[in-house]
């Protein structure tokens, strides 16, 4: 068994032909089940202009999930700071922390989480956050919570109601910044597996103890689809691969069924792209997933794993988390 905490990253996947409300209801069901199984935290991610993903408003969705659960930590994986004024984020997550003290995580990302046209619609300027601008706005955000640099604006809620702040990354910039600020770091291994080792090493080498953290803390997010057999897990993972291919091709669509994904007429190049994306993922039976995740933890020294499963049917999604809880993570209760 793997002796680190396990958590869940959910994208509220939208199935082809189904209403978006159904995707959000399914995410609520998965959050409740994850809590019952003993998963440590449940995060939702901010993405925009992606028909297969319904978690575009993390603060709103987290508020709903917090009301539907009672113990599991809830958070953003992440809120994309370029899309929001720091004051707005402080007020939203200050509200969540005030309502659900000790249960809220604020994961912050530096990318817009969407295409450039949509990013313009969100922030109404083509200017992104530069390498200098992001740390400055992050500092402003933290200050709204702490009030250490008094100013004319007080975030209410916000000041005095600070959630646990994380930095998210898929490359080295946020890794180094998280280390320098003494913040916990979550790496997006699920879509940037080639950069994992270097980013984790950069985080640890740059880490400075802070009031929030005395030692480095790394969480690695990984695609994990578990079923009774390797073949079944590969079958269930088919829609995710096709969805990612369409996204990268500029043709995002809702999630199709495993049967439709299997029947899709892949070109040789497209097939190679999908297979390459599976490298570093955990797909298979409990034994296979245990072996793959064990290697990942041993290689990275991860303090926590965050699993994500873009699976068409909610019953299969929940079954995947159940199998991992029961046969890979030893029941999870001890990890909470």
CSV table of C-alpha atoms in Angstrom, one decimal:
chain,number,residue,atom,x,y,z
A,1,UNK,CA,0.0,0.0,0.0
A,2,UNK,CA,1.1,3.6,-0.6
A,3,UNK,CA,1.5,5.5,2.6
A,4,UNK,CA,0.8,9.1,1.6
A,5,UNK,CA,-2.5,11.1,1.6
A,6,UNK,CA,-4.6,10.8,-1.5
A,7,UNK,CA,-6.8,13.6,-2.8
A,8,UNK,CA,-9.1,14.2,-5.8
A,9,UNK,CA,-9.0,16.8,-8.6
A,10,UNK,CA,-12.4,16.9,-10.4
A,11,UNK,CA,-13.1,18.8,-13.7
A,12,UNK,CA,-16.9,18.3,-13.6
A,13,UNK,CA,-16.7,16.5,-17.0
A,14,UNK,CA,-19.7,17.2,-19.3
A,15,UNK,CA,-20.9,14.2,-21.2
A,16,UNK,CA,-22.0,14.6,-24.8
A,17,UNK,CA,-25.7,15.2,-25.0
A,18,UNK,CA,-26.1,15.7,-21.3
A,19,UNK,CA,-27.0,19.0,-19.5
A,20,UNK,CA,-24.2,20.9,-17.7
A,21,UNK,CA,-26.3,20.7,-14.5
A,22,UNK,CA,-25.9,16.9,-14.6
A,23,UNK,CA,-22.1,17.2,-14.6
A,24,UNK,CA,-22.2,19.5,-11.6
A,25,UNK,CA,-24.6,17.1,-9.7
A,26,UNK,CA,-22.2,14.3,-10.5
A,27,UNK,CA,-19.3,16.2,-9.1
A,28,UNK,CA,-21.2,16.7,-5.9
A,29,UNK,CA,-21.9,13.0,-5.7
A,30,UNK,CA,-18.2,12.2,-6.3
A,31,UNK,CA,-17.2,14.7,-3.6
A,32,UNK,CA,-19.5,13.1,-1.1
A,33,UNK,CA,-18.1,9.6,-1.9
A,34,UNK,CA,-14.5,10.8,-1.8
A,35,UNK,CA,-15.3,12.1,1.7
A,36,UNK,CA,-16.8,8.8,2.8
A,37,UNK,CA,-13.7,6.9,1.4
A,38,UNK,CA,-11.3,9.1,3.4
A,39,UNK,CA,-9.7,11.2,0.6
A,40,UNK,CA,-7.9,14.1,2.1
A,41,UNK,CA,-9.0,17.0,-0.2
A,42,UNK,CA,-11.2,17.6,-3.2
A,43,UNK,CA,-10.3,20.3,-5.6
A,44,UNK,CA,-11.9,21.7,-8.7
A,45,UNK,CA,-10.1,23.5,-11.6
A,46,UNK,CA,-10.8,26.8,-13.4
A,47,UNK,CA,-11.0,26.3,-17.1
A,48,UNK,CA,-12.9,28.4,-19.7
A,49,UNK,CA,-14.3,27.9,-23.2
A,50,UNK,CA,-14.0,24.1,-22.8
A,51,UNK,CA,-17.3,22.3,-23.5
A,52,UNK,CA,-16.1,19.1,-21.7
A,53,UNK,CA,-15.4,20.9,-18.4
A,54,UNK,CA,-18.0,22.6,-16.1
A,55,UNK,CA,-15.8,23.8,-13.3
A,56,UNK,CA,-15.3,27.3,-14.7
A,57,UNK,CA,-16.3,29.1,-11.5
A,58,UNK,CA,-14.4,27.4,-8.7
A,59,UNK,CA,-15.5,29.6,-5.8
A,60,UNK,CA,-19.2,29.1,-6.6
A,61,UNK,CA,-18.7,25.3,-7.0
A,62,UNK,CA,-16.7,25.0,-3.8
A,63,UNK,CA,-19.4,26.8,-1.8
A,64,UNK,CA,-21.9,24.2,-3.1
A,65,UNK,CA,-19.6,21.3,-2.3
A,66,UNK,CA,-18.8,22.6,1.1
A,67,UNK,CA,-22.5,22.7,1.9
A,68,UNK,CA,-22.9,19.1,0.7
A,69,UNK,CA,-20.0,17.7,2.7
A,70,UNK,CA,-18.7,18.1,6.2
A,71,UNK,CA,-15.1,17.1,6.7
A,72,UNK,CA,-13.1,16.9,3.4
A,73,UNK,CA,-10.9,19.8,2.5
A,74,UNK,CA,-12.1,21.7,-0.6
A,75,UNK,CA,-10.2,23.9,-2.9
A,76,UNK,CA,-9.2,25.2,-6.3
A,77,UNK,CA,-6.8,23.5,-8.5
A,78,UNK,CA,-6.6,26.2,-9.3
A,79,UNK,CA,-7.8,29.8,-9.5
A,80,UNK,CA,-6.0,31.4,-12.3
A,81,UNK,CA,-4.8,34.7,-11.0
A,82,UNK,CA,-4.4,36.4,-14.4
A,83,UNK,CA,-8.2,36.2,-14.8
A,84,UNK,CA,-9.0,38.0,-11.5
A,85,UNK,CA,-8.2,41.0,-9.4
A,86,UNK,CA,-6.6,39.9,-6.2
A,87,UNK,CA,-9.2,41.7,-4.1
A,88,UNK,CA,-12.0,39.6,-5.8
A,89,UNK,CA,-10.2,36.3,-5.0
A,90,UNK,CA,-9.6,37.4,-1.4
A,91,UNK,CA,-13.2,38.3,-0.9
A,92,UNK,CA,-14.5,35.0,-2.5
A,93,UNK,CA,-12.1,32.7,-0.6
A,94,UNK,CA,-12.3,34.8,2.5
A,95,UNK,CA,-16.1,34.2,2.4
A,96,UNK,CA,-15.5,30.4,1.9
A,97,UNK,CA,-13.0,30.2,4.8
A,98,UNK,CA,-15.3,32.3,7.1
A,99,UNK,CA,-18.2,29.9,6.4
A,100,UNK,CA,-16.1,26.7,6.5
A,101,UNK,CA,-13.1,27.5,8.7
A,102,UNK,CA,-10.1,25.1,8.3
A,103,UNK,CA,-11.5,23.3,5.2
A,104,UNK,CA,-10.6,25.6,2.3
A,105,UNK,CA,-7.5,25.5,0.0
A,106,UNK,CA,-6.7,28.3,-2.4
A,107,UNK,CA,-4.6,26.9,-5.2
A,108,UNK,CA,-3.2,29.6,-7.4
A,109,UNK,CA,-2.1,29.2,-11.0
A,110,UNK,CA,-0.2,31.7,-13.3
A,111,UNK,CA,-1.7,30.6,-16.7
A,112,UNK,CA,-5.1,31.8,-17.8
A,113,UNK,CA,-6.4,28.3,-18.2
A,114,UNK,CA,-7.9,28.9,-21.6
A,115,UNK,CA,-7.1,30.3,-25.1
A,116,UNK,CA,-6.0,33.8,-25.8
A,117,UNK,CA,-9.4,35.0,-27.2
A,118,UNK,CA,-11.2,33.8,-24.0
A,119,UNK,CA,-8.5,35.2,-21.8
A,120,UNK,CA,-9.1,38.6,-23.4
A,121,UNK,CA,-12.9,38.3,-22.7
A,122,UNK,CA,-12.1,37.4,-19.1
A,123,UNK,CA,-9.6,40.2,-18.2
A,124,UNK,CA,-10.3,42.7,-21.1
A,125,UNK,CA,-6.7,43.2,-21.9
A,126,UNK,CA,-4.1,41.2,-23.9
A,127,UNK,CA,-1.5,41.8,-21.2
A,128,UNK,CA,-0.9,38.7,-19.1
A,129,UNK,CA,0.9,38.6,-15.8
A,130,UNK,CA,4.6,38.8,-16.4
A,131,UNK,CA,7.3,37.1,-14.3
A,132,UNK,CA,7.4,40.2,-12.2
A,133,UNK,CA,3.7,40.9,-12.2
A,134,UNK,CA,2.6,37.5,-10.9
A,135,UNK,CA,4.6,37.6,-7.6
A,136,UNK,CA,3.4,41.1,-7.0
A,137,UNK,CA,-0.3,40.3,-7.4
A,138,UNK,CA,0.2,37.1,-5.3
A,139,UNK,CA,1.7,39.3,-2.6
A,140,UNK,CA,-1.3,41.7,-2.8
A,141,UNK,CA,-3.7,38.7,-2.5
A,142,UNK,CA,-2.0,37.4,0.6
A,143,UNK,CA,-1.9,40.9,2.1
A,144,UNK,CA,-5.6,41.2,1.8
A,145,UNK,CA,-5.9,38.1,4.0
A,146,UNK,CA,-3.2,39.1,6.5
A,147,UNK,CA,-3.4,42.9,6.5
A,148,UNK,CA,0.3,43.2,7.2
A,149,UNK,CA,0.7,46.1,4.8
A,150,UNK,CA,-2.1,48.4,5.9
A,151,UNK,CA,-3.8,50.3,3.1
A,152,UNK,CA,-7.1,52.0,2.3
A,153,UNK,CA,-8.8,48.7,1.2
A,154,UNK,CA,-9.9,46.0,3.7
A,155,UNK,CA,-11.2,42.7,2.2
A,156,UNK,CA,-14.4,41.8,4.1
A,157,UNK,CA,-14.6,38.8,4.2
A,158,UNK,CA,-10.9,38.2,3.6
A,159,UNK,CA,-8.8,39.8,6.3
A,160,UNK,CA,-8.4,37.3,9.1
A,161,UNK,CA,-10.0,34.5,7.1
A,162,UNK,CA,-7.1,33.1,5.1
A,163,UNK,CA,-7.4,29.7,3.5
A,164,UNK,CA,-4.4,27.5,2.9
A,165,UNK,CA,-2.6,29.0,-0.1
A,166,UNK,CA,-0.9,26.7,-2.6
A,167,UNK,CA,1.0,27.5,-5.8
A,168,UNK,CA,0.3,25.3,-8.8
A,169,UNK,CA,2.7,24.7,-11.7
A,170,UNK,CA,3.5,22.8,-14.8
A,171,UNK,CA,7.0,24.1,-15.2
A,172,UNK,CA,9.8,25.6,-13.1
A,173,UNK,CA,8.6,29.2,-12.5
A,174,UNK,CA,5.9,28.6,-9.9
A,175,UNK,CA,8.0,25.8,-8.4
A,176,UNK,CA,10.8,28.2,-7.6
A,177,UNK,CA,8.4,30.9,-6.4
A,178,UNK,CA,6.6,28.5,-4.1
A,179,UNK,CA,9.9,27.5,-2.6
A,180,UNK,CA,11.1,31.0,-2.1
A,181,UNK,CA,7.8,32.0,-0.4
A,182,UNK,CA,7.6,28.8,1.7
A,183,UNK,CA,4.3,27.7,0.3
A,184,UNK,CA,3.1,24.2,-0.5
A,185,UNK,CA,3.4,23.2,-4.2
A,186,UNK,CA,1.2,21.1,-6.4
A,187,UNK,CA,2.6,20.0,-9.8
A,188,UNK,CA,0.4,19.2,-12.8
A,189,UNK,CA,2.0,15.9,-13.7
A,190,UNK,CA,-1.3,14.9,-15.4
A,191,UNK,CA,-0.6,17.1,-18.4
A,192,UNK,CA,3.1,18.0,-18.0
A,193,UNK,CA,4.8,14.7,-17.0
A,194,UNK,CA,8.0,15.6,-18.8
A,195,UNK,CA,8.6,18.5,-16.4
A,196,UNK,CA,7.8,16.9,-13.1
A,197,UNK,CA,11.2,15.9,-11.8
A,198,UNK,CA,12.9,19.2,-12.6
A,199,UNK,CA,10.1,21.3,-11.1
A,200,UNK,CA,9.9,19.3,-7.9
A,201,UNK,CA,13.7,19.5,-7.6
A,202,UNK,CA,13.6,23.3,-8.2
A,203,UNK,CA,10.9,23.7,-5.5
A,204,UNK,CA,12.9,21.8,-2.9
A,205,UNK,CA,16.2,23.5,-3.7
A,206,UNK,CA,14.7,27.0,-3.4
A,207,UNK,CA,12.5,26.3,-0.4
A,208,UNK,CA,12.7,28.7,2.6
A,209,UNK,CA,10.8,28.0,5.8
A,210,UNK,CA,7.9,30.4,6.4
A,211,UNK,CA,5.1,31.0,8.9
A,212,UNK,CA,3.0,28.6,6.8
A,213,UNK,CA,5.4,25.8,6.2
A,214,UNK,CA,8.6,24.6,7.9
A,215,UNK,CA,9.5,22.0,5.3
A,216,UNK,CA,8.8,21.6,1.6
A,217,UNK,CA,5.5,19.9,0.8
A,218,UNK,CA,4.9,18.5,-2.7
A,219,UNK,CA,1.6,17.2,-4.1
A,220,UNK,CA,1.7,15.6,-7.5
A,221,UNK,CA,-1.5,15.6,-9.6
A,222,UNK,CA,-1.8,12.5,-11.8
A,223,UNK,CA,-4.4,10.9,-14.1
A,224,UNK,CA,-5.6,7.7,-12.5
A,225,UNK,CA,-8.2,5.4,-13.9
A,226,UNK,CA,-8.7,2.2,-12.1
A,227,UNK,CA,-11.0,-0.7,-13.0
A,228,UNK,CA,-11.1,-4.5,-12.4
A,229,UNK,CA,-8.8,-5.2,-15.3
A,230,UNK,CA,-6.2,-3.3,-17.3
A,231,UNK,CA,-8.3,-3.6,-20.4
A,232,UNK,CA,-11.4,-2.1,-18.8
A,233,UNK,CA,-9.3,0.9,-17.4
A,234,UNK,CA,-7.9,1.6,-20.9
A,235,UNK,CA,-11.4,1.4,-22.3
A,236,UNK,CA,-12.6,4.0,-19.7
A,237,UNK,CA,-9.7,6.3,-20.4
A,238,UNK,CA,-10.4,6.5,-24.1
A,239,UNK,CA,-12.7,9.5,-23.9
A,240,UNK,CA,-10.1,11.5,-22.0
A,241,UNK,CA,-7.5,10.9,-24.6
A,242,UNK,CA,-9.8,11.9,-27.4
A,243,UNK,CA,-11.0,15.0,-25.5
A,244,UNK,CA,-7.4,16.1,-25.0
A,245,UNK,CA,-6.6,15.5,-28.7
A,246,UNK,CA,-9.5,17.6,-29.8
A,247,UNK,CA,-8.6,20.4,-27.3
A,248,UNK,CA,-5.0,20.5,-28.7
A,249,UNK,CA,-6.4,20.6,-32.2
A,250,UNK,CA,-8.6,23.6,-31.4
A,251,UNK,CA,-11.8,21.5,-31.6
A,252,UNK,CA,-12.9,21.1,-27.9
A,253,UNK,CA,-16.1,19.1,-27.5
A,254,UNK,CA,-18.0,17.4,-24.6
A,255,UNK,CA,-16.8,14.0,-23.4
A,256,UNK,CA,-17.9,11.1,-25.7
A,257,UNK,CA,-18.6,7.6,-24.5
A,258,UNK,CA,-15.9,4.9,-24.4
A,259,UNK,CA,-17.5,3.2,-27.4
A,260,UNK,CA,-17.5,6.4,-29.5
A,261,UNK,CA,-13.8,7.0,-28.5
A,262,UNK,CA,-12.9,3.5,-29.5
A,263,UNK,CA,-14.6,3.9,-32.9
A,264,UNK,CA,-13.0,7.3,-33.6
A,265,UNK,CA,-10.9,7.1,-36.8
A,266,UNK,CA,-7.5,8.2,-35.4
A,267,UNK,CA,-4.7,8.9,-37.8
A,268,UNK,CA,-1.3,7.4,-37.0
A,269,UNK,CA,-0.1,10.8,-35.7
A,270,UNK,CA,-3.2,11.2,-33.6
A,271,UNK,CA,-2.8,7.7,-32.2
A,272,UNK,CA,0.8,8.4,-31.3
A,273,UNK,CA,-0.2,11.7,-29.6
A,274,UNK,CA,-2.8,9.9,-27.4
A,275,UNK,CA,-0.4,7.1,-26.5
A,276,UNK,CA,2.3,9.5,-25.6
A,277,UNK,CA,0.0,11.4,-23.3
A,278,UNK,CA,-0.7,8.1,-21.3
A,279,UNK,CA,3.0,8.0,-20.3
A,280,UNK,CA,3.2,8.8,-16.6
A,281,UNK,CA,-0.5,8.1,-16.0
A,282,UNK,CA,-1.8,5.4,-13.8
A,283,UNK,CA,-4.2,3.3,-15.8
A,284,UNK,CA,-5.2,-0.3,-15.1
A,285,UNK,CA,-6.2,-2.8,-12.4
A,286,UNK,CA,-5.6,-2.0,-8.8
A,287,UNK,CA,-2.3,-3.9,-9.0
A,288,UNK,CA,-1.2,-2.0,-12.1
A,289,UNK,CA,-2.2,1.4,-10.6
A,290,UNK,CA,-0.5,0.6,-7.3
A,291,UNK,CA,2.8,-0.2,-9.2
A,292,UNK,CA,2.6,2.9,-11.3
A,293,UNK,CA,1.8,5.3,-8.4
A,294,UNK,CA,4.4,3.7,-6.2
A,295,UNK,CA,7.0,4.4,-8.9
A,296,UNK,CA,5.8,8.0,-9.1
A,297,UNK,CA,6.0,8.6,-5.3
A,298,UNK,CA,9.5,6.9,-5.1
A,299,UNK,CA,10.7,9.0,-8.0
A,300,UNK,CA,9.4,12.4,-6.9
A,301,UNK,CA,9.3,12.0,-3.1
A,302,UNK,CA,5.7,13.3,-3.3
A,303,UNK,CA,4.1,14.0,0.1
A,304,UNK,CA,0.6,13.6,-1.4
A,305,UNK,CA,-1.0,12.4,-4.6
A,306,UNK,CA,-4.0,14.1,-6.2
A,307,UNK,CA,-5.9,11.9,-8.6
A,308,UNK,CA,-7.9,13.1,-11.5
A,309,UNK,CA,-10.1,10.9,-13.7
A,310,UNK,CA,-11.9,12.3,-16.8
A,311,UNK,CA,-14.3,9.4,-17.1
A,312,UNK,CA,-17.5,9.5,-19.0
A,313,UNK,CA,-19.8,7.7,-16.6
A,314,UNK,CA,-20.0,8.9,-13.0
A,315,UNK,CA,-20.4,5.3,-11.7
A,316,UNK,CA,-17.1,4.3,-13.3
A,317,UNK,CA,-15.5,7.4,-12.0
A,318,UNK,CA,-16.6,6.7,-8.4
A,319,UNK,CA,-15.6,3.0,-8.8
A,320,UNK,CA,-12.1,4.0,-9.8
A,321,UNK,CA,-11.7,6.0,-6.6
A,322,UNK,CA,-13.2,3.2,-4.6
A,323,UNK,CA,-10.8,0.6,-5.9
A,324,UNK,CA,-7.8,2.9,-5.3
A,325,UNK,CA,-9.0,3.6,-1.7
A,326,UNK,CA,-9.5,-0.1,-1.0
A,327,UNK,CA,-6.6,-1.7,-2.8
A,328,UNK,CA,-4.0,0.9,-3.5
A,329,UNK,CA,-4.1,3.4,-0.6
A,330,UNK,CA,-5.1,1.0,2.2
A,331,UNK,CA,-8.5,2.5,2.9
A,332,UNK,CA,-7.2,6.1,3.2
A,333,UNK,CA,-8.6,6.7,6.7
A,334,UNK,CA,-5.2,6.9,8.3
A,335,UNK,CA,-4.1,9.5,5.8
A,336,UNK,CA,-6.7,12.2,6.8
